[in-house]
Coordinates of C-alpha atoms in Angstrom, one line a residue:
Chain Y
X1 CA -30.3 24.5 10.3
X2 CA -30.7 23.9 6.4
X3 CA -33.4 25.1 4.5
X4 CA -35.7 22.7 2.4
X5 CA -34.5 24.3 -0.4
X6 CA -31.0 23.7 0.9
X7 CA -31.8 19.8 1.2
X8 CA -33.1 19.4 -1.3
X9 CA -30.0 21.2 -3.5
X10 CA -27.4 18.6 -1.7
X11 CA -29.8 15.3 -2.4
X12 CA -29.8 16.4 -6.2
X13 CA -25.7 16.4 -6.2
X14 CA -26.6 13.2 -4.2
X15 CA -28.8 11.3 -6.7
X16 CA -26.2 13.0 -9.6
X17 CA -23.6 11.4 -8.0
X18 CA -24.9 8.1 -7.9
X19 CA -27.6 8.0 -10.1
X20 CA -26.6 10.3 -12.7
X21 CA -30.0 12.4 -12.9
X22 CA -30.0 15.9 -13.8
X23 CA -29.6 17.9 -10.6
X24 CA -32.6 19.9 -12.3
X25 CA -34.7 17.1 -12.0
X26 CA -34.6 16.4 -8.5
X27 CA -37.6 18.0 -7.6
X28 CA -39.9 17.8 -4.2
X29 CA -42.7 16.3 -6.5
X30 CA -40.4 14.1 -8.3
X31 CA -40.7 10.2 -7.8
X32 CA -37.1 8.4 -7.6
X33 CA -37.8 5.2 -9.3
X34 CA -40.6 5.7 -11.2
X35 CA -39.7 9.8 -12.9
X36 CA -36.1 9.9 -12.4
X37 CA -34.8 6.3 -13.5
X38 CA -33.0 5.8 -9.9
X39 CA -33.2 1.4 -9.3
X40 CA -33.4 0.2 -6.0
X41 CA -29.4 -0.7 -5.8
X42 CA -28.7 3.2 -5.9
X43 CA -32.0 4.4 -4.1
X44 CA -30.0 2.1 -1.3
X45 CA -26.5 4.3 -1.9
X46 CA -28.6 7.3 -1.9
X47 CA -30.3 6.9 1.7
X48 CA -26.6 5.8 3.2
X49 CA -25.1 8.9 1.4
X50 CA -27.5 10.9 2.5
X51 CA -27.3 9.4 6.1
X52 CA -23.3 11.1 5.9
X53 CA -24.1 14.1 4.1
X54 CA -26.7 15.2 6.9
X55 CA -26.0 13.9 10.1
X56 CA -29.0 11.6 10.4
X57 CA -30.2 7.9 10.7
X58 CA -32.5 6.3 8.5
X59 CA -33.2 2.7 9.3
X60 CA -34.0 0.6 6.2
X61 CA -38.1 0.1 7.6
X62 CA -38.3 4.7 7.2
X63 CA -36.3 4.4 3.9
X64 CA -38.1 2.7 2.0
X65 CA -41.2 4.8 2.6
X66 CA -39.0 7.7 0.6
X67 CA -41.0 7.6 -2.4
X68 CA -40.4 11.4 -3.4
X69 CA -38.0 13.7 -3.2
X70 CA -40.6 15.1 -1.3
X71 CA -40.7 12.6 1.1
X72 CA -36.9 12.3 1.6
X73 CA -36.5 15.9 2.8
X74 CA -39.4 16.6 4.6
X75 CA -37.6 13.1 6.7
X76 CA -34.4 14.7 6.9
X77 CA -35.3 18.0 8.2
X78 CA -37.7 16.2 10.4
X79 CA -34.6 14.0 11.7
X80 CA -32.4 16.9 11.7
X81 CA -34.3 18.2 14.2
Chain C
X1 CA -17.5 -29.9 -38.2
X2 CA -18.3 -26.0 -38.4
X3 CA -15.7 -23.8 -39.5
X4 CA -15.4 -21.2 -36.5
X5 CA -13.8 -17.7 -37.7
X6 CA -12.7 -15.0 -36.1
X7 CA -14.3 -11.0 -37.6
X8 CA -13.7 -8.9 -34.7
X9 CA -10.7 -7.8 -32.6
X10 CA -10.7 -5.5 -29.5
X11 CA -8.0 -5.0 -26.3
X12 CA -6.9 -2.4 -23.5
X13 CA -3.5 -3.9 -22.7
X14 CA -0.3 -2.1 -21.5
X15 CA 0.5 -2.0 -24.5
X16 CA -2.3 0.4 -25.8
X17 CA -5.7 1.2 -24.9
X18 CA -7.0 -0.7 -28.5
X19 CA -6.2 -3.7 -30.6
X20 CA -4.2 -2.0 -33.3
X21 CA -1.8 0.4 -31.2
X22 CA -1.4 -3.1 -29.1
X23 CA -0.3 -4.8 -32.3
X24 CA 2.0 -2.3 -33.0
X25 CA 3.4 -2.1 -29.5
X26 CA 3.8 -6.0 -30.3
X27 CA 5.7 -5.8 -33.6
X28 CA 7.6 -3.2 -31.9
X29 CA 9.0 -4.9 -29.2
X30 CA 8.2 -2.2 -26.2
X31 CA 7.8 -2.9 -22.8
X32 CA 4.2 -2.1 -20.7
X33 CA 6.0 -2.9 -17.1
X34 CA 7.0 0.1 -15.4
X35 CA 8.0 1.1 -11.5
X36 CA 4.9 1.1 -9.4
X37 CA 5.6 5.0 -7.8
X38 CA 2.6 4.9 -5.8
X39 CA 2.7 5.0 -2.2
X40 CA 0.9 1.6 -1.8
X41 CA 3.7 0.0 -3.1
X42 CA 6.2 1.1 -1.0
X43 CA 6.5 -1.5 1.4
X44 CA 6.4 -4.0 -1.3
X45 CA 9.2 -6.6 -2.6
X46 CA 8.1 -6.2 -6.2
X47 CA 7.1 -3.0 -7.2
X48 CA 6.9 -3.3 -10.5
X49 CA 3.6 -3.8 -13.0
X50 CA 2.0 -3.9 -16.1
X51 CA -1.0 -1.4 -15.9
X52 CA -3.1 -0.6 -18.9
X53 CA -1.5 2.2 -21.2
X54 CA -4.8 3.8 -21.3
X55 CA -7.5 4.0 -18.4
X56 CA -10.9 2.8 -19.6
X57 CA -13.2 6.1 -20.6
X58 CA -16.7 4.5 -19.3
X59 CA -19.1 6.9 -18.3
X60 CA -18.4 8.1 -14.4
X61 CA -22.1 6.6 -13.2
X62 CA -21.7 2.9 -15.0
X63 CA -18.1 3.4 -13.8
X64 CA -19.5 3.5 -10.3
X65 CA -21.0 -0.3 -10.1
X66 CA -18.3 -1.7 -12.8
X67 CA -15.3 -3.7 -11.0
X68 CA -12.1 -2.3 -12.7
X69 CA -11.5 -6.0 -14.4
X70 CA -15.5 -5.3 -16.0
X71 CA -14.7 -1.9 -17.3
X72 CA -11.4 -3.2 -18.6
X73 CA -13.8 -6.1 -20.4
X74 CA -16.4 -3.8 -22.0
X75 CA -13.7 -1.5 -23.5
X76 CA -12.4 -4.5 -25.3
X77 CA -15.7 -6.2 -26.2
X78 CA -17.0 -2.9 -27.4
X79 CA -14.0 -2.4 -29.7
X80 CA -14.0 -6.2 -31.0
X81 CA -18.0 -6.2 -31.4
X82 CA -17.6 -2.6 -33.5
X83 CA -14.5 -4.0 -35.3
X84 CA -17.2 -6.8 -36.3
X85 CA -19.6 -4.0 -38.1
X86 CA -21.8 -3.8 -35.0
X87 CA -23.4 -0.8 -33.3
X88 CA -24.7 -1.8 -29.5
X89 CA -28.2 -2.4 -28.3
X90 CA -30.6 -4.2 -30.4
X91 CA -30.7 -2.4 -33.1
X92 CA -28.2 -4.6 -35.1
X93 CA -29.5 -7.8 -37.5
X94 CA -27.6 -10.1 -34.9
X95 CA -30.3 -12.6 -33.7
X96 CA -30.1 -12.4 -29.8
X97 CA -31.1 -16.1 -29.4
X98 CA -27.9 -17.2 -31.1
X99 CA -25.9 -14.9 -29.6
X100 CA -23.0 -15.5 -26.9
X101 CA -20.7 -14.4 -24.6
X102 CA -17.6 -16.6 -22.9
X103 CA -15.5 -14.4 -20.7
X104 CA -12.5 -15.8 -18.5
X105 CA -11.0 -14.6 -15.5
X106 CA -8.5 -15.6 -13.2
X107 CA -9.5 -13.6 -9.8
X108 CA -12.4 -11.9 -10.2
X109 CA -13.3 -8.1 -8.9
X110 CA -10.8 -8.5 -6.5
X111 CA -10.7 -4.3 -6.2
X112 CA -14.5 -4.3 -5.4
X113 CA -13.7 -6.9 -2.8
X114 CA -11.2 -5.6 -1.1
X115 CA -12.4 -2.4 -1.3
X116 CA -16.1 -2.8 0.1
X117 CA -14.1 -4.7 3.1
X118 CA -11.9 -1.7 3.9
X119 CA -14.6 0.6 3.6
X120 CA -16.4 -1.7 6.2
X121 CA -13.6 -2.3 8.4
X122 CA -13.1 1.5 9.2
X123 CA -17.2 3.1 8.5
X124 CA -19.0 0.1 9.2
X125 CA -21.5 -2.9 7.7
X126 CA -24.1 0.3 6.5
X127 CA -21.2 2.0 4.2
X128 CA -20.8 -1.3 2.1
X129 CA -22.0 -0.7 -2.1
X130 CA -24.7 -2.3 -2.1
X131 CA -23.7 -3.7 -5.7
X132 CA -20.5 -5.3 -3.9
X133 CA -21.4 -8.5 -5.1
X134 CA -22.2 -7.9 -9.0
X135 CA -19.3 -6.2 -9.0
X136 CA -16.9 -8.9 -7.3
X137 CA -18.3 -11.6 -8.5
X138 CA -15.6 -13.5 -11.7
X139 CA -18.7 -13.7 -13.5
X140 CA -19.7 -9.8 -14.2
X141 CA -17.1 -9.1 -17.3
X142 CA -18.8 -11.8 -19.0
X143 CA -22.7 -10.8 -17.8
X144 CA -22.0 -6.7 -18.4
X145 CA -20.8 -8.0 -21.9
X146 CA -23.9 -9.7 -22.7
X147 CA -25.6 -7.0 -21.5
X148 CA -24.4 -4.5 -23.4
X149 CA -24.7 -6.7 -27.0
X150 CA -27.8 -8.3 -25.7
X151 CA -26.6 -12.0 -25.7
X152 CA -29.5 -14.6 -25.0
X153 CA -27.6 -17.5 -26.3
X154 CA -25.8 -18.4 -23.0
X155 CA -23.0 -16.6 -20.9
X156 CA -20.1 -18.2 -19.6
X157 CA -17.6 -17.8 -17.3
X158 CA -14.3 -20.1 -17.3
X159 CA -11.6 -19.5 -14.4
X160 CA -9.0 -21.7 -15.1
X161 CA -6.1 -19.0 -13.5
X162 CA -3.8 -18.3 -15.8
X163 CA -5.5 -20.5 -18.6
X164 CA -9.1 -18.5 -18.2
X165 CA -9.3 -17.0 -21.7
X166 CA -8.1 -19.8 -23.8
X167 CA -10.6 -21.6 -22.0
X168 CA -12.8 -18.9 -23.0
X169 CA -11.9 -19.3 -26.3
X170 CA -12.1 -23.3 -26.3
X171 CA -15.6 -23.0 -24.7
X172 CA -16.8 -20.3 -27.1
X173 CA -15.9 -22.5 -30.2
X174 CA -17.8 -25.3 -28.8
X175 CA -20.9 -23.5 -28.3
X176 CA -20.6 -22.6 -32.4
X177 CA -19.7 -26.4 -32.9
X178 CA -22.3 -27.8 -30.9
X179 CA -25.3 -25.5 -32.9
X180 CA -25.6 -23.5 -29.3
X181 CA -25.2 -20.2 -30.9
X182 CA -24.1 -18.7 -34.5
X183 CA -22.1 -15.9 -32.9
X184 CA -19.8 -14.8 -29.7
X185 CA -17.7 -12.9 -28.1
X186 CA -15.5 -14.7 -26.3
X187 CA -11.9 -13.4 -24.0
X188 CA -10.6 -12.7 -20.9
X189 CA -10.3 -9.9 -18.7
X190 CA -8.0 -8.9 -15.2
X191 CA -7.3 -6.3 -13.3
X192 CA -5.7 -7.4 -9.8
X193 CA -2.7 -5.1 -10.1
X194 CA -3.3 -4.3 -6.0
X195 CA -0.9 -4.7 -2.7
X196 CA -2.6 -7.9 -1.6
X197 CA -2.0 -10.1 -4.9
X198 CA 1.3 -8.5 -5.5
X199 CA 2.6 -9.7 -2.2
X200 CA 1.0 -12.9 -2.1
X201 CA 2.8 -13.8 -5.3
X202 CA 5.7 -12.4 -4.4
X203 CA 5.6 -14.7 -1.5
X204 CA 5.2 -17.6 -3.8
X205 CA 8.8 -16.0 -5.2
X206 CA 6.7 -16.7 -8.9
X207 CA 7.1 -12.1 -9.2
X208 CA 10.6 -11.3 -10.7
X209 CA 12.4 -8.4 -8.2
X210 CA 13.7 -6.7 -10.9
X211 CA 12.3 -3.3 -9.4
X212 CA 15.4 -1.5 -10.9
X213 CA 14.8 -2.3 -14.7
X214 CA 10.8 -2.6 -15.0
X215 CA 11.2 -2.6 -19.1
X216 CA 13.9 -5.3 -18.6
X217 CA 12.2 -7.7 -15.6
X218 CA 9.9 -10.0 -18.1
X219 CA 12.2 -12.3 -20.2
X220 CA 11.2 -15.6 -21.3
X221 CA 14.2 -17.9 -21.4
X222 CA 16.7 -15.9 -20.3
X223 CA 18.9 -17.3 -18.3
X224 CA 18.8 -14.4 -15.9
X225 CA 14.5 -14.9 -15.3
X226 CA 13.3 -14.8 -11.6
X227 CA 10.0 -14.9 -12.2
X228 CA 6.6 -13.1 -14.0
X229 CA 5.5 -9.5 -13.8
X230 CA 2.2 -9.0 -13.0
X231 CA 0.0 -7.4 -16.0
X232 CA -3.9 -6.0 -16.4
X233 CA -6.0 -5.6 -19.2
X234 CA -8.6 -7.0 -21.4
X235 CA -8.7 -9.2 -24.8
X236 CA -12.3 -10.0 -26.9
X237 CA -12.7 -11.2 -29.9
X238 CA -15.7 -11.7 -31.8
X239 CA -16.0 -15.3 -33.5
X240 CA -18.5 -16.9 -36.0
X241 CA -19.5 -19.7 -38.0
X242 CA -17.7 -19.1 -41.2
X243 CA -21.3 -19.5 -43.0
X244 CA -23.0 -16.8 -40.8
X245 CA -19.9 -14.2 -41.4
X246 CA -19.9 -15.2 -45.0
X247 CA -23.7 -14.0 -45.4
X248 CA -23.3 -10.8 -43.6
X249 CA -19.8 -10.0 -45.2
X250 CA -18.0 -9.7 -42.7
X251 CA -14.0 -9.4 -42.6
X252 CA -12.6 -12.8 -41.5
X253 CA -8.8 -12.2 -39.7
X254 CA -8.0 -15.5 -39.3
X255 CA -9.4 -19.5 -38.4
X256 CA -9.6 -20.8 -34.7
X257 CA -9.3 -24.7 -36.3
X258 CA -9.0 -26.6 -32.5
X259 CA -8.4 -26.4 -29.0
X260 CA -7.0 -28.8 -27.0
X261 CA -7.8 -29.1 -23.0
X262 CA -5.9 -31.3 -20.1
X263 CA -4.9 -31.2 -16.9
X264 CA -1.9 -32.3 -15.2
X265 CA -3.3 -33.7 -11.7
X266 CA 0.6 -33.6 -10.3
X267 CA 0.7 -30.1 -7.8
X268 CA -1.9 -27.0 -7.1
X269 CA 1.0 -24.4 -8.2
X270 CA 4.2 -26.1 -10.3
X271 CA 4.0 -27.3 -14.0
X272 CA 4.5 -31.5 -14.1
X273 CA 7.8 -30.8 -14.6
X274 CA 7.4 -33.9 -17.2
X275 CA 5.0 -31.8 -19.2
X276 CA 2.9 -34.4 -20.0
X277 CA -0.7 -32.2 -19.8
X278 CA 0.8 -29.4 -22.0
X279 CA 1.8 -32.0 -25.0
X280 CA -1.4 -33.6 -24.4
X281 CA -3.7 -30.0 -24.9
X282 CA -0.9 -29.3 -27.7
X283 CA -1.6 -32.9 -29.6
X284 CA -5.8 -32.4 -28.8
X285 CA -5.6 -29.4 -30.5
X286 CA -4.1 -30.3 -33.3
X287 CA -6.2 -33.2 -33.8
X288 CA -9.2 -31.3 -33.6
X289 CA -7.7 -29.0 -36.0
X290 CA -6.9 -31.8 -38.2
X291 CA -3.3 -30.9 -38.9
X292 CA 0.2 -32.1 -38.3
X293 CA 3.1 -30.4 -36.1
X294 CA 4.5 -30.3 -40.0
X295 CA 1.5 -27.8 -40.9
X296 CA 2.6 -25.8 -37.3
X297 CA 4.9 -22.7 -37.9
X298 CA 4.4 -20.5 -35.3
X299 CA 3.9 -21.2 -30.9
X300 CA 2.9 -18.2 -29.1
X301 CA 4.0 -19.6 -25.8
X302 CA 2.5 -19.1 -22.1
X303 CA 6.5 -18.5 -21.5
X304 CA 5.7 -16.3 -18.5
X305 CA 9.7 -15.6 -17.7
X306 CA 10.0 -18.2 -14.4
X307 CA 12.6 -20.5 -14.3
X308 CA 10.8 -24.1 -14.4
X309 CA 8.1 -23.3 -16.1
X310 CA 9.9 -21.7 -19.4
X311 CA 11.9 -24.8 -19.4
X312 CA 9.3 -27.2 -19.1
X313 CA 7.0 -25.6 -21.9
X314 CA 9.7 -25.7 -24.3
X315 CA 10.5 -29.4 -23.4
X316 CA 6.6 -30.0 -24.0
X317 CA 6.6 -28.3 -27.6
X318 CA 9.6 -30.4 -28.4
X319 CA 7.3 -33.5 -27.4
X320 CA 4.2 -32.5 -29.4
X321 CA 5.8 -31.1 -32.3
X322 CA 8.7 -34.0 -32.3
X323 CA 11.8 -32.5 -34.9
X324 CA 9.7 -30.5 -36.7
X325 CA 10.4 -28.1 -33.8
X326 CA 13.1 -26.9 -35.7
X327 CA 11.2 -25.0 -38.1
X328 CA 8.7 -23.6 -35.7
X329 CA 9.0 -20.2 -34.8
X330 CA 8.3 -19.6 -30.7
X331 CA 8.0 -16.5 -29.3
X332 CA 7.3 -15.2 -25.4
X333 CA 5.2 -11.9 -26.2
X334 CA 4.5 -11.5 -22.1
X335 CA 8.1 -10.0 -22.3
X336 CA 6.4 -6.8 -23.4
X337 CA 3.2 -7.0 -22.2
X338 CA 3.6 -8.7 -18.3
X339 CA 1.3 -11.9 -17.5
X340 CA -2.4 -10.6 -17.9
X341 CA -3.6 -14.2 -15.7
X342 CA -7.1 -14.5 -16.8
X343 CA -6.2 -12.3 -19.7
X344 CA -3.3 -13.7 -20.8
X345 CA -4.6 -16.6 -23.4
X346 CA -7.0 -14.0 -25.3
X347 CA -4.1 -11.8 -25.6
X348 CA -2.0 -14.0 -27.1
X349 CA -4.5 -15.8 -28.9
X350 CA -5.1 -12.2 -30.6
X351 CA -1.0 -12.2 -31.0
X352 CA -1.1 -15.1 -32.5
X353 CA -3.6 -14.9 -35.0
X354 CA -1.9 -11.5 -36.2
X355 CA 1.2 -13.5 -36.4
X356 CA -0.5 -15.8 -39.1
X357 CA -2.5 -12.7 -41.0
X358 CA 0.7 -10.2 -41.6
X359 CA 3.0 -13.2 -41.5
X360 CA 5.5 -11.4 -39.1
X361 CA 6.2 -13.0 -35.7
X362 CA 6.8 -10.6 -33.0
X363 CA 9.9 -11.0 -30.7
X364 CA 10.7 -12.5 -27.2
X365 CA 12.1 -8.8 -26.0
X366 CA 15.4 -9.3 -23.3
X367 CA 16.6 -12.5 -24.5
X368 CA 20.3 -11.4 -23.2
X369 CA 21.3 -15.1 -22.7
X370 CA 19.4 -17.8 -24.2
X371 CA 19.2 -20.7 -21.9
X372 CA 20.9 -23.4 -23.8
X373 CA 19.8 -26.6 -25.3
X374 CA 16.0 -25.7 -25.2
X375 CA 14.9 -27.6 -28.5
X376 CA 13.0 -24.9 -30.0
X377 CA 13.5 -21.7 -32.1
X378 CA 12.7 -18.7 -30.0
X379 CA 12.3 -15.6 -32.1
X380 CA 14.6 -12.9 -30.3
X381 CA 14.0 -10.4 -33.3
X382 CA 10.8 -10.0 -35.6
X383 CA 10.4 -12.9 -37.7
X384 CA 8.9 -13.6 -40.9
X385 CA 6.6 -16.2 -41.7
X386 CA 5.9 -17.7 -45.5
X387 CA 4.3 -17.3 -47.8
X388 CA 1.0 -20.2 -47.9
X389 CA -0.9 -21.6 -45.7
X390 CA -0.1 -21.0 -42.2
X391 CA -1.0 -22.5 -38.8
X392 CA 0.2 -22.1 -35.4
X393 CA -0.5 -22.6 -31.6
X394 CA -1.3 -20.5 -28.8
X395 CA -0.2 -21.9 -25.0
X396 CA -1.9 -21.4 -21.8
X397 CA -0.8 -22.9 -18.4
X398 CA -2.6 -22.1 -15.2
X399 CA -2.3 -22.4 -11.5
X400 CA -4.7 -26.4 -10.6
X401 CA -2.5 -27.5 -13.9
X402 CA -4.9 -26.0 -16.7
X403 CA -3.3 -26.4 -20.5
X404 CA -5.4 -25.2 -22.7
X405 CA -3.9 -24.9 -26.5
X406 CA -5.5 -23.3 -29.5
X407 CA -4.6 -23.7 -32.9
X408 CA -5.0 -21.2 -35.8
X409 CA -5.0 -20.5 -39.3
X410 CA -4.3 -18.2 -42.0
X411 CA -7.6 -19.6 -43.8
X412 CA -10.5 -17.9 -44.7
X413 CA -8.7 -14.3 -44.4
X414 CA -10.7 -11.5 -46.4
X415 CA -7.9 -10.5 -48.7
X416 CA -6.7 -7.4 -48.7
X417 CA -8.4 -5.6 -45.5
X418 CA -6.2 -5.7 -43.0

């Protein structure tokens, strides 16, 4: 199974792709709205993308918990699981 | 009442992906339609189209929630509101407050539409873009315009079909006429070029089938017309009170002097065959314009290339203008450029008023046989207009019998920057 550091690589060409952030940027302590600019629209595209790009569900009432990056892949590794 | 001038000029068209190298495509008489060689279009009657001649360069994120008809609209507005001596933001002297936007179109974001429903019809409800609906809805050229120039006087959003921008136009000149706003950029934008709308008209047999000779398939009264070819693109202009371009120096092309508006109430799809709404917008415009079809030289007609409609148009000009038809140069510039729908009246609004300000009427390309006994004089090669004052009329007709007809003038021009 992926690494953290393995998620967390393909959710920052995730929130590149959408969002346009720096894949640099996406980092595990890293906020998505409030440091990296991402609006609740793409945050939306994001979790769905990252639903294909992983294998895993995330109903809307987990997603929105997803503050960090942090968050996000400790979720997904928990899910993938 | 307020002088309303226009100081601003931008366009993607098939013609060229800017105002100028559409101008010159214009004046030069070249064809946008070519052969659709995509495999979508394979099972199509009419496979033939007029796409943009350049693809809009918006950055690949905005691109992302922008409907192809929006980016095609903030190309255009971007060019015109530059052209005008502005930089985006809100760093220009433009107060916000008095600034507008009126943006026509005839559809909508029919690719974000139909594109969201496919992706739902074979991933599911959860794979739908969330931003489906600002992208798909007809208002979002008009609202991503006055985002980007930061308009807080009022954004509009006319769909009249095939009449849309005129409309725009119209509605634009009102808002400078009734004190709503000092400044605005006002158009249309489409981009529906897609299987669905392509068949649909088709079925309506209103598409001409020339698939074998694309360049040839658009030709306002010809005797051998069967029927429009469907265009894209995006027209803006920026327009102003004459008193608020005159303090900030701006270059004045031309004079948007009236508009006219009627309906026809007779049928959903045909033309009153009578033409009774089209003189009407023709005669309104003129009277808000405060001239006489003796002060008209130029009609840029809707002439889309079907065979009522041409017919009937040129019956109505003979009925506003009376005889002094005779020494009114018409011309059909969709032969060159395909029928741009909600586009279509900004487009040759823009055609028109560059008409007036180089005083050189472009041609109505693939004239091969003139349908006799029309009552006007269609331009079939480059024509030259005057020297003086000059006026003329742009024609729009759309599908719910929309006229809408603006008249312009040579007055005002900066001289000598073009």
């Amino acid at each position: 199974m992926a690494s953290t550091e393995e998620i967390r690589s393909d959710l920052a060409e995730i929130v590149n792709d959408v969002a346009g952030v720096a894949v640099a940027d996406v980092q595990l302590d890293k906020s998505f709205i409030d440091d990296l600019g991402v609006d609740s629209l793409s945050m939306v595209e994001i979790i769905y993308a990252c639903e294909d790009k992983f294998g895993v569900s995330i109903p809307d009432e987990d997603s929105k918990n997803l503050k960090t990056v942090g968050d996000a892949v400790a979720y997904i590794e928990r899910a993938s699981n | 009442m307020t002088t309303v001038v226009i100081t601003g000029f931008g366009a993607t068209t098939p013609l060229g992906g800017d105002a100028p190298s559409t101008w010159e495509g214009l004046m030069a008489g070249r064809s946008g339609v070519r052969l659709l060689e995509e495999d979508w279009a394979a099972d199509l009657t009419v496979r033939i189209a007029a796409h943009v001649a350049v693809e809009p360069n918006i950055d690949r994120v905005e691109a992302r929630r922008l409907d192809r008809s929006s980016q095609l609209a903030l190309v255009a507005a971007m060019e015109a509101w530059r052209d005008a001596g502005f930089e985006p933001g809100e760093e220009n002297s433009v107060d916000r407050d008095r600034l507008g936007v009126v943006c026509g179109t005839g559809i909508g974001g029919l690719h974000s539409l139909l594109g969201n429903w496919d992706v739902q019809k074979d991933k599911g409800p959860r794979r739908v873009s969330p931003f489906t609906i600002p992208m798909l809805m007809a208002n979002a050229p008009a609202a991503n315009i006055g985002l980007k120039i930061g308009a807080r006087a009022g954004i509009h959003t006319p769909v009249s079909a095939c009449a849309s921008s005129n409309e725009a136009i119209s509605l634009g000149v009102d808002m400078l006429h009734l004190g709503r706003a000092d400044i605005a950029v006002v158009g249309g934008s489409e981009a529906v070029i897609h299987p669905l709308p392509l068949a649909a008209f088709s079925n309506m047999q209103a598409l001409s089938r020339r698939n074998d000779e694309p360049e040839r398939a658009s030709r306002p009264w010809d005797t051998g017309r069967d029927g429009f070819v469907l265009g894209e693109g995006a027209v803006l202009m920026v327009i102003e009170t004459l008193e608020h371009a005159l303090a900030r120096g701006a270059r004045i092309y031309g004079t948007i002097a009236g508009a006219g508006i009627s309906a026809d109430s007779h049928d959903m799809v045909q033309p009153d065959p009578v033409g009774y709404g089209q003189t009407l917008a023709m005669k309104r415009a003129l009277a808000e314009a405060g001239l006489s079809p003796r002060d008209i030289n130029h009609v840029n007609a809707h002439a889309t290339s079907t065979p009522q409609g041409d017919i009937t148009e040129a019956s109505s000009i003979r009925a506003a203008l009376g005889g002094q038809s005779d020494s009114v140069v018409v011309t059909g510039t969709k032969s060159m450029t395909g029928h741009l729908l909600g586009g279509a009246g900004a487009l040759e609004t823009f055609a028109t008023v560059m008409a007036l300000h180089d005083r050189k009427v472009p041609a109505t390309i693939n004239v091969e046989s003139l349908e006799p006994d029309l009552g006007i004089d269609i331009a079939t090669t480059v024509r030259d207009l005057p020297a003086g004052d000059l006026a003329a009329i742009n024609n729009s007709f759309g599908f719910g019998g929309h006229n809408v007809a603006v008249v312009v003038t040579n007055q005002n021009i900066t001289p000598g920057k073009a």
